[in-house]
C-alpha cells in the first residue's frame, strides 16, 4: 500500500462546478498536511496547508480526518485556470523520527469551458 | 524576492560523467530537500537536510550525494550518472521550528537527461 494515495483522475468538470478530491495516508503519526498545485512540468506551489479544524481560502476548502486518515480538497465554482494537477503531501515530523515529505502521485483536474 | 534557485535548468550528459546541480534559497530556511519526479511515480524525496551538516536519506537516495556546508546551499551530486537517473529534479526549502515543519517552497526544476 502506498503511504499517500490519490485518485489520479483526470476529473473533467464544466466551469462553475464543484469538485472534491480525497487523499488517504497510511502513517497515523503524520503531523503536517498540505495541498499543492502543479502545472505541467512546473514546480509545485502551495495551495493550502491543512489544519485539524479545517480551513478555507476563497473557493478552496481543505479538511483533515485523522480518525480515517484522509484529507480532502473542495473547489467551488471551478475556473478554467484551476486546471492543474493537485498533489497531496504528508509529513511525519519529529514524532516519527524522520522529516520526510511523502507526496501522492496527484489528481489531474481539467475544467472545461 | 524570496526564492529557491536551481542550476542548471536543463542538462544533457553521458553515463558516468560526474555532475552537480546547485540549489540555493534566500529565506534562511533550515530544511532543504531534493526530489525527483517521474511519470506515474510522482515526486519522490532523494535526500533532505534539517540544518547545516545534518542530512538524511529520503526514499530514493541510491546514486546521489548531498552536502550542506552553508545554510542557504544544498547541492545534489551524481558521482556516476546512469540513464535511470534521467528525470525532473526539484529542490525545496522550508522553515522548521522544534518538531514542526512548515510548507515547502520549490525551485523551478532541473531537467536531466543521461545518455
PDB file of C-alpha atoms in Angstrom:
ATOM      1  CA  UNK A   1       0.000   0.000   0.000  1.00  0.00           C
ATOM      2  CA  UNK A   2       1.309   3.448  -0.890  1.00  0.00           C
ATOM      3  CA  UNK A   3       1.905   5.813   2.006  1.00  0.00           C
ATOM      4  CA  UNK A   4      -0.158   8.543   0.361  1.00  0.00           C
ATOM      5  CA  UNK A   5      -2.822   7.650  -2.192  1.00  0.00           C
ATOM      6  CA  UNK A   6      -4.805   9.813  -4.549  1.00  0.00           C
ATOM      7  CA  UNK A   7      -7.182   9.108  -7.399  1.00  0.00           C
ATOM      8  CA  UNK A   8      -5.137  10.091 -10.487  1.00  0.00           C
ATOM      9  CA  UNK A   9      -8.174  11.302 -12.425  1.00  0.00           C
ATOM     10  CA  UNK A  10      -8.489  13.097 -14.731  1.00  0.00           C
ATOM     11  CA  UNK A  11     -11.509  14.831 -13.365  1.00  0.00           C
ATOM     12  CA  UNK A  12     -13.175  16.676 -16.260  1.00  0.00           C
ATOM     13  CA  UNK A  13     -15.665  19.210 -14.951  1.00  0.00           C
ATOM     14  CA  UNK A  14     -17.515  22.156 -16.500  1.00  0.00           C
ATOM     15  CA  UNK A  15     -16.781  25.697 -15.429  1.00  0.00           C
ATOM     16  CA  UNK A  16     -18.691  26.606 -12.298  1.00  0.00           C
ATOM     17  CA  UNK A  17     -18.829  23.058 -10.994  1.00  0.00           C
ATOM     18  CA  UNK A  18     -17.834  21.970  -7.509  1.00  0.00           C
ATOM     19  CA  UNK A  19     -15.227  19.233  -7.365  1.00  0.00           C
ATOM     20  CA  UNK A  20     -13.761  17.311  -4.439  1.00  0.00           C
ATOM     21  CA  UNK A  21     -10.547  15.331  -4.124  1.00  0.00           C
ATOM     22  CA  UNK A  22      -9.635  12.903  -1.381  1.00  0.00           C
ATOM     23  CA  UNK A  23      -6.259  11.677  -0.284  1.00  0.00           C
ATOM     24  CA  UNK A  24      -5.563   8.861   2.181  1.00  0.00           C
ATOM     25  CA  UNK A  25      -2.387   8.371   4.193  1.00  0.00           C
ATOM     26  CA  UNK A  26      -1.159   5.292   5.991  1.00  0.00           C
ATOM     27  CA  UNK A  27       1.085   6.674   8.751  1.00  0.00           C
ATOM     28  CA  UNK A  28      -1.039   7.563  11.744  1.00  0.00           C
ATOM     29  CA  UNK A  29       1.904   9.558  13.175  1.00  0.00           C
ATOM     30  CA  UNK A  30       1.718  12.061  10.311  1.00  0.00           C
ATOM     31  CA  UNK A  31       1.823  15.621  11.578  1.00  0.00           C
ATOM     32  CA  UNK A  32       1.591  18.079   8.717  1.00  0.00           C
ATOM     33  CA  UNK A  33      -0.635  18.019   5.654  1.00  0.00           C
ATOM     34  CA  UNK A  34      -0.669  20.135   2.546  1.00  0.00           C
ATOM     35  CA  UNK A  35      -2.262  20.520  -0.859  1.00  0.00           C
ATOM     36  CA  UNK A  36      -0.021  21.688  -3.661  1.00  0.00           C
ATOM     37  CA  UNK A  37      -0.896  22.609  -7.203  1.00  0.00           C
ATOM     38  CA  UNK A  38       1.379  21.704 -10.094  1.00  0.00           C
ATOM     39  CA  UNK A  39       1.049  22.948 -13.651  1.00  0.00           C
ATOM     40  CA  UNK A  40       2.570  20.859 -16.411  1.00  0.00           C
ATOM     41  CA  UNK A  41       6.353  20.482 -15.927  1.00  0.00           C
ATOM     42  CA  UNK A  42       6.469  23.360 -13.482  1.00  0.00           C
ATOM     43  CA  UNK A  43       7.351  23.399  -9.800  1.00  0.00           C
ATOM     44  CA  UNK A  44       4.668  22.544  -7.246  1.00  0.00           C
ATOM     45  CA  UNK A  45       3.191  25.539  -5.490  1.00  0.00           C
ATOM     46  CA  UNK A  46       1.497  25.540  -2.126  1.00  0.00           C
ATOM     47  CA  UNK A  47      -2.266  25.772  -2.360  1.00  0.00           C
ATOM     48  CA  UNK A  48      -3.169  25.232   1.274  1.00  0.00           C
ATOM     49  CA  UNK A  49      -1.881  23.826   4.498  1.00  0.00           C
ATOM     50  CA  UNK A  50      -4.488  21.556   6.098  1.00  0.00           C
ATOM     51  CA  UNK A  51      -5.335  22.025   9.752  1.00  0.00           C
ATOM     52  CA  UNK A  52      -7.238  19.764  12.097  1.00  0.00           C
ATOM     53  CA  UNK A  53     -10.079  22.255  12.298  1.00  0.00           C
ATOM     54  CA  UNK A  54     -10.322  22.521   8.526  1.00  0.00           C
ATOM     55  CA  UNK A  55      -9.588  25.689   6.623  1.00  0.00           C
ATOM     56  CA  UNK A  56     -10.962  27.726   3.787  1.00  0.00           C
ATOM     57  CA  UNK A  57      -9.343  30.108   1.334  1.00  0.00           C
ATOM     58  CA  UNK A  58     -11.797  31.674  -1.067  1.00  0.00           C
ATOM     59  CA  UNK A  59     -13.203  28.926  -3.283  1.00  0.00           C
ATOM     60  CA  UNK A  60     -10.965  26.268  -1.718  1.00  0.00           C
ATOM     61  CA  UNK A  61     -11.731  24.280   1.416  1.00  0.00           C
ATOM     62  CA  UNK A  62      -9.473  21.652   2.987  1.00  0.00           C
ATOM     63  CA  UNK A  63     -10.461  19.144   5.637  1.00  0.00           C
ATOM     64  CA  UNK A  64      -8.475  16.668   7.723  1.00  0.00           C
ATOM     65  CA  UNK A  65      -9.956  13.496   9.192  1.00  0.00           C
ATOM     66  CA  UNK A  66      -7.352  11.949  11.473  1.00  0.00           C
ATOM     67  CA  UNK A  67      -9.564   9.053  12.561  1.00  0.00           C
ATOM     68  CA  UNK A  68      -9.997   7.857   8.993  1.00  0.00           C
ATOM     69  CA  UNK A  69      -6.604   9.152   7.864  1.00  0.00           C
ATOM     70  CA  UNK A  70      -7.664  11.205   4.914  1.00  0.00           C
ATOM     71  CA  UNK A  71      -7.593  14.785   3.768  1.00  0.00           C
ATOM     72  CA  UNK A  72      -9.868  16.410   1.261  1.00  0.00           C
ATOM     73  CA  UNK A  73      -9.882  19.416  -1.010  1.00  0.00           C
ATOM     74  CA  UNK A  74     -13.073  21.043  -2.235  1.00  0.00           C
ATOM     75  CA  UNK A  75     -13.041  23.532  -5.101  1.00  0.00           C
ATOM     76  CA  UNK A  76     -16.202  25.553  -5.624  1.00  0.00           C
ATOM     77  CA  UNK A  77     -17.158  27.496  -8.750  1.00  0.00           C
ATOM     78  CA  UNK A  78     -14.343  25.946 -10.828  1.00  0.00           C
ATOM     79  CA  UNK A  79     -12.461  28.226 -13.198  1.00  0.00           C
ATOM     80  CA  UNK A  80     -10.569  27.295 -16.359  1.00  0.00           C
ATOM     81  CA  UNK A  81      -7.429  28.423 -14.538  1.00  0.00           C
ATOM     82  CA  UNK A  82      -7.965  25.721 -11.903  1.00  0.00           C
ATOM     83  CA  UNK A  83      -6.917  23.088 -14.458  1.00  0.00           C
ATOM     84  CA  UNK A  84      -3.795  21.519 -12.979  1.00  0.00           C
ATOM     85  CA  UNK A  85      -2.586  18.531 -11.003  1.00  0.00           C
ATOM     86  CA  UNK A  86      -3.303  18.652  -7.273  1.00  0.00           C
ATOM     87  CA  UNK A  87      -0.773  16.981  -5.010  1.00  0.00           C
ATOM     88  CA  UNK A  88      -1.479  15.741  -1.516  1.00  0.00           C
ATOM     89  CA  UNK A  89       1.564  15.952   0.772  1.00  0.00           C
ATOM     90  CA  UNK A  90       2.126  14.486   4.221  1.00  0.00           C
ATOM     91  CA  UNK A  91       4.991  14.987   6.655  1.00  0.00           C
ATOM     92  CA  UNK A  92       5.515  12.929   9.766  1.00  0.00           C
ATOM     93  CA  UNK A  93       7.618  15.448  11.671  1.00  0.00           C
ATOM     94  CA  UNK A  94       9.863  14.638  14.572  1.00  0.00           C
ATOM     95  CA  UNK A  95       7.494  12.194  16.279  1.00  0.00           C
ATOM     96  CA  UNK A  96       8.223   9.523  13.709  1.00  0.00           C
ATOM     97  CA  UNK A  97      11.985  10.124  13.798  1.00  0.00           C
ATOM     98  CA  UNK A  98      12.055  11.291  10.240  1.00  0.00           C
ATOM     99  CA  UNK A  99      11.312  14.518   8.469  1.00  0.00           C
ATOM    100  CA  UNK A 100      10.398  13.020   5.133  1.00  0.00           C
ATOM    101  CA  UNK A 101       7.728  14.515   2.961  1.00  0.00           C
ATOM    102  CA  UNK A 102       5.593  11.971   1.137  1.00  0.00           C
ATOM    103  CA  UNK A 103       3.769  13.076  -1.977  1.00  0.00           C
ATOM    104  CA  UNK A 104       0.755  11.499  -3.575  1.00  0.00           C
ATOM    105  CA  UNK A 105       1.023  10.986  -7.322  1.00  0.00           C
ATOM    106  CA  UNK A 106      -1.508  13.753  -7.880  1.00  0.00           C
ATOM    107  CA  UNK A 107      -5.034  14.187  -9.162  1.00  0.00           C
ATOM    108  CA  UNK A 108      -5.431  15.808 -12.549  1.00  0.00           C
ATOM    109  CA  UNK A 109      -8.242  18.336 -12.946  1.00  0.00           C
ATOM    110  CA  UNK A 110      -9.482  19.701 -16.255  1.00  0.00           C
ATOM    111  CA  UNK A 111     -12.062  22.452 -16.160  1.00  0.00           C
ATOM    112  CA  UNK A 112     -13.942  22.673 -19.441  1.00  0.00           C
ATOM    113  CA  UNK A 113     -15.496  25.786 -20.956  1.00  0.00           C
TER     114      UNK A 113
ATOM    115  CA  UNK B   1      12.236  38.305  -3.602  1.00  0.00           C
ATOM    116  CA  UNK B   2      12.028  35.081  -1.594  1.00  0.00           C
ATOM    117  CA  UNK B   3      13.011  32.218  -3.820  1.00  0.00           C
ATOM    118  CA  UNK B   4      14.709  28.890  -4.387  1.00  0.00           C
ATOM    119  CA  UNK B   5      17.048  28.788  -7.354  1.00  0.00           C
ATOM    120  CA  UNK B   6      18.459  25.779  -9.148  1.00  0.00           C
ATOM    121  CA  UNK B   7      21.144  25.491 -11.788  1.00  0.00           C
ATOM    122  CA  UNK B   8      21.318  24.331 -14.438  1.00  0.00           C
ATOM    123  CA  UNK B   9      17.718  24.211 -15.579  1.00  0.00           C
ATOM    124  CA  UNK B  10      18.451  21.744 -18.346  1.00  0.00           C
ATOM    125  CA  UNK B  11      21.338  19.296 -18.610  1.00  0.00           C
ATOM    126  CA  UNK B  12      22.174  16.541 -21.059  1.00  0.00           C
ATOM    127  CA  UNK B  13      25.129  14.399 -20.067  1.00  0.00           C
ATOM    128  CA  UNK B  14      26.647  10.990 -20.643  1.00  0.00           C
ATOM    129  CA  UNK B  15      26.783   7.966 -18.387  1.00  0.00           C
ATOM    130  CA  UNK B  16      29.486   8.162 -15.745  1.00  0.00           C
ATOM    131  CA  UNK B  17      30.323  11.854 -16.015  1.00  0.00           C
ATOM    132  CA  UNK B  18      30.071  13.401 -12.568  1.00  0.00           C
ATOM    133  CA  UNK B  19      27.712  16.343 -12.241  1.00  0.00           C
ATOM    134  CA  UNK B  20      26.411  18.730  -9.605  1.00  0.00           C
ATOM    135  CA  UNK B  21      23.076  20.508  -9.544  1.00  0.00           C
ATOM    136  CA  UNK B  22      23.133  23.556  -7.310  1.00  0.00           C
ATOM    137  CA  UNK B  23      20.299  24.765  -5.108  1.00  0.00           C
ATOM    138  CA  UNK B  24      20.170  27.973  -3.137  1.00  0.00           C
ATOM    139  CA  UNK B  25      17.490  29.653  -1.014  1.00  0.00           C
ATOM    140  CA  UNK B  26      17.372  33.171   0.399  1.00  0.00           C
ATOM    141  CA  UNK B  27      14.701  32.640   3.068  1.00  0.00           C
ATOM    142  CA  UNK B  28      17.015  31.431   5.861  1.00  0.00           C
ATOM    143  CA  UNK B  29      15.173  28.115   5.928  1.00  0.00           C
ATOM    144  CA  UNK B  30      16.576  25.288   7.999  1.00  0.00           C
ATOM    145  CA  UNK B  31      15.054  22.455   5.982  1.00  0.00           C
ATOM    146  CA  UNK B  32      16.087  21.723   2.417  1.00  0.00           C
ATOM    147  CA  UNK B  33      15.306  18.761   0.225  1.00  0.00           C
ATOM    148  CA  UNK B  34      15.781  17.208  -3.192  1.00  0.00           C
ATOM    149  CA  UNK B  35      13.116  15.368  -5.175  1.00  0.00           C
ATOM    150  CA  UNK B  36      12.878  13.618  -8.471  1.00  0.00           C
ATOM    151  CA  UNK B  37       9.668  13.441 -10.446  1.00  0.00           C
ATOM    152  CA  UNK B  38       8.937  10.680 -12.907  1.00  0.00           C
ATOM    153  CA  UNK B  39       5.724   9.964 -14.839  1.00  0.00           C
ATOM    154  CA  UNK B  40       3.314   7.812 -12.844  1.00  0.00           C
ATOM    155  CA  UNK B  41       5.525   7.901  -9.743  1.00  0.00           C
ATOM    156  CA  UNK B  42       5.037  11.438  -8.554  1.00  0.00           C
ATOM    157  CA  UNK B  43       7.640  13.293  -6.525  1.00  0.00           C
ATOM    158  CA  UNK B  44       9.995  11.128  -4.520  1.00  0.00           C
ATOM    159  CA  UNK B  45      12.355  12.503  -1.919  1.00  0.00           C
ATOM    160  CA  UNK B  46      16.037  11.825  -2.520  1.00  0.00           C
ATOM    161  CA  UNK B  47      17.741  13.497   0.444  1.00  0.00           C
ATOM    162  CA  UNK B  48      16.860  16.143   2.949  1.00  0.00           C
ATOM    163  CA  UNK B  49      18.713  18.323   5.392  1.00  0.00           C
ATOM    164  CA  UNK B  50      17.464  19.662   8.695  1.00  0.00           C
ATOM    165  CA  UNK B  51      20.285  22.175   9.009  1.00  0.00           C
ATOM    166  CA  UNK B  52      23.962  22.757   8.273  1.00  0.00           C
ATOM    167  CA  UNK B  53      25.910  19.479   8.345  1.00  0.00           C
ATOM    168  CA  UNK B  54      22.726  17.476   9.036  1.00  0.00           C
ATOM    169  CA  UNK B  55      21.492  15.374   6.137  1.00  0.00           C
ATOM    170  CA  UNK B  56      19.419  12.220   5.854  1.00  0.00           C
ATOM    171  CA  UNK B  57      18.188   9.846   3.187  1.00  0.00           C
ATOM    172  CA  UNK B  58      14.796  10.126   1.624  1.00  0.00           C
ATOM    173  CA  UNK B  59      13.086   7.327  -0.232  1.00  0.00           C
ATOM    174  CA  UNK B  60      15.369   7.097  -3.272  1.00  0.00           C
ATOM    175  CA  UNK B  61      18.931   8.081  -2.238  1.00  0.00           C
ATOM    176  CA  UNK B  62      20.865   5.490  -4.276  1.00  0.00           C
ATOM    177  CA  UNK B  63      23.237   7.076  -6.758  1.00  0.00           C
ATOM    178  CA  UNK B  64      23.082  10.551  -5.201  1.00  0.00           C
ATOM    179  CA  UNK B  65      25.083  12.526  -2.681  1.00  0.00           C
ATOM    180  CA  UNK B  66      24.387  15.828  -0.974  1.00  0.00           C
ATOM    181  CA  UNK B  67      26.178  18.238   1.299  1.00  0.00           C
ATOM    182  CA  UNK B  68      25.052  21.142   3.465  1.00  0.00           C
ATOM    183  CA  UNK B  69      28.042  23.279   4.339  1.00  0.00           C
ATOM    184  CA  UNK B  70      26.086  26.511   4.388  1.00  0.00           C
ATOM    185  CA  UNK B  71      22.501  27.128   5.344  1.00  0.00           C
ATOM    186  CA  UNK B  72      21.497  28.588   2.000  1.00  0.00           C
ATOM    187  CA  UNK B  73      23.013  25.945  -0.307  1.00  0.00           C
ATOM    188  CA  UNK B  74      22.203  22.285  -0.807  1.00  0.00           C
ATOM    189  CA  UNK B  75      23.884  20.831  -3.912  1.00  0.00           C
ATOM    190  CA  UNK B  76      22.919  17.465  -5.393  1.00  0.00           C
ATOM    191  CA  UNK B  77      25.813  15.386  -6.681  1.00  0.00           C
ATOM    192  CA  UNK B  78      25.643  12.495  -9.111  1.00  0.00           C
ATOM    193  CA  UNK B  79      29.058  10.836  -8.954  1.00  0.00           C
ATOM    194  CA  UNK B  80      28.413   8.442 -11.850  1.00  0.00           C
ATOM    195  CA  UNK B  81      25.106   9.241 -13.553  1.00  0.00           C
ATOM    196  CA  UNK B  82      23.192   6.467 -15.239  1.00  0.00           C
ATOM    197  CA  UNK B  83      20.265   6.602 -17.694  1.00  0.00           C
ATOM    198  CA  UNK B  84      17.795   5.645 -14.944  1.00  0.00           C
ATOM    199  CA  UNK B  85      18.592   8.981 -13.298  1.00  0.00           C
ATOM    200  CA  UNK B  86      17.055  10.806 -16.231  1.00  0.00           C
ATOM    201  CA  UNK B  87      14.322  12.786 -14.525  1.00  0.00           C
ATOM    202  CA  UNK B  88      12.958  16.157 -13.474  1.00  0.00           C
ATOM    203  CA  UNK B  89      14.616  17.286 -10.236  1.00  0.00           C
ATOM    204  CA  UNK B  90      13.266  19.791  -7.748  1.00  0.00           C
ATOM    205  CA  UNK B  91      14.946  21.417  -4.797  1.00  0.00           C
ATOM    206  CA  UNK B  92      12.772  22.736  -1.969  1.00  0.00           C
ATOM    207  CA  UNK B  93      13.178  24.525   1.339  1.00  0.00           C
ATOM    208  CA  UNK B  94      11.001  25.142   4.350  1.00  0.00           C
ATOM    209  CA  UNK B  95      11.031  26.685   7.773  1.00  0.00           C
ATOM    210  CA  UNK B  96      11.258  24.327  10.718  1.00  0.00           C
ATOM    211  CA  UNK B  97      10.808  25.153  14.370  1.00  0.00           C
ATOM    212  CA  UNK B  98      11.153  22.467  17.008  1.00  0.00           C
ATOM    213  CA  UNK B  99       9.240  19.463  15.745  1.00  0.00           C
ATOM    214  CA  UNK B 100       7.177  21.500  13.277  1.00  0.00           C
ATOM    215  CA  UNK B 101       7.916  21.508   9.591  1.00  0.00           C
ATOM    216  CA  UNK B 102       6.098  24.081   7.518  1.00  0.00           C
ATOM    217  CA  UNK B 103       5.200  24.273   3.870  1.00  0.00           C
ATOM    218  CA  UNK B 104       7.927  23.840   1.283  1.00  0.00           C
ATOM    219  CA  UNK B 105       8.933  26.267  -1.429  1.00  0.00           C
ATOM    220  CA  UNK B 106      10.210  24.732  -4.634  1.00  0.00           C
ATOM    221  CA  UNK B 107      12.830  25.725  -7.144  1.00  0.00           C
ATOM    222  CA  UNK B 108      11.940  25.812 -10.857  1.00  0.00           C
ATOM    223  CA  UNK B 109      13.285  22.327 -11.569  1.00  0.00           C
ATOM    224  CA  UNK B 110      16.229  20.815 -13.427  1.00  0.00           C
ATOM    225  CA  UNK B 111      15.537  18.525 -16.349  1.00  0.00           C
ATOM    226  CA  UNK B 112      18.363  15.997 -16.533  1.00  0.00           C
ATOM    227  CA  UNK B 113      18.922  13.568 -19.385  1.00  0.00           C
ATOM    228  CA  UNK B 114      21.633  10.912 -19.085  1.00  0.00           C
ATOM    229  CA  UNK B 115      22.513   9.115 -22.315  1.00  0.00           C
TER     230      UNK B 115
END
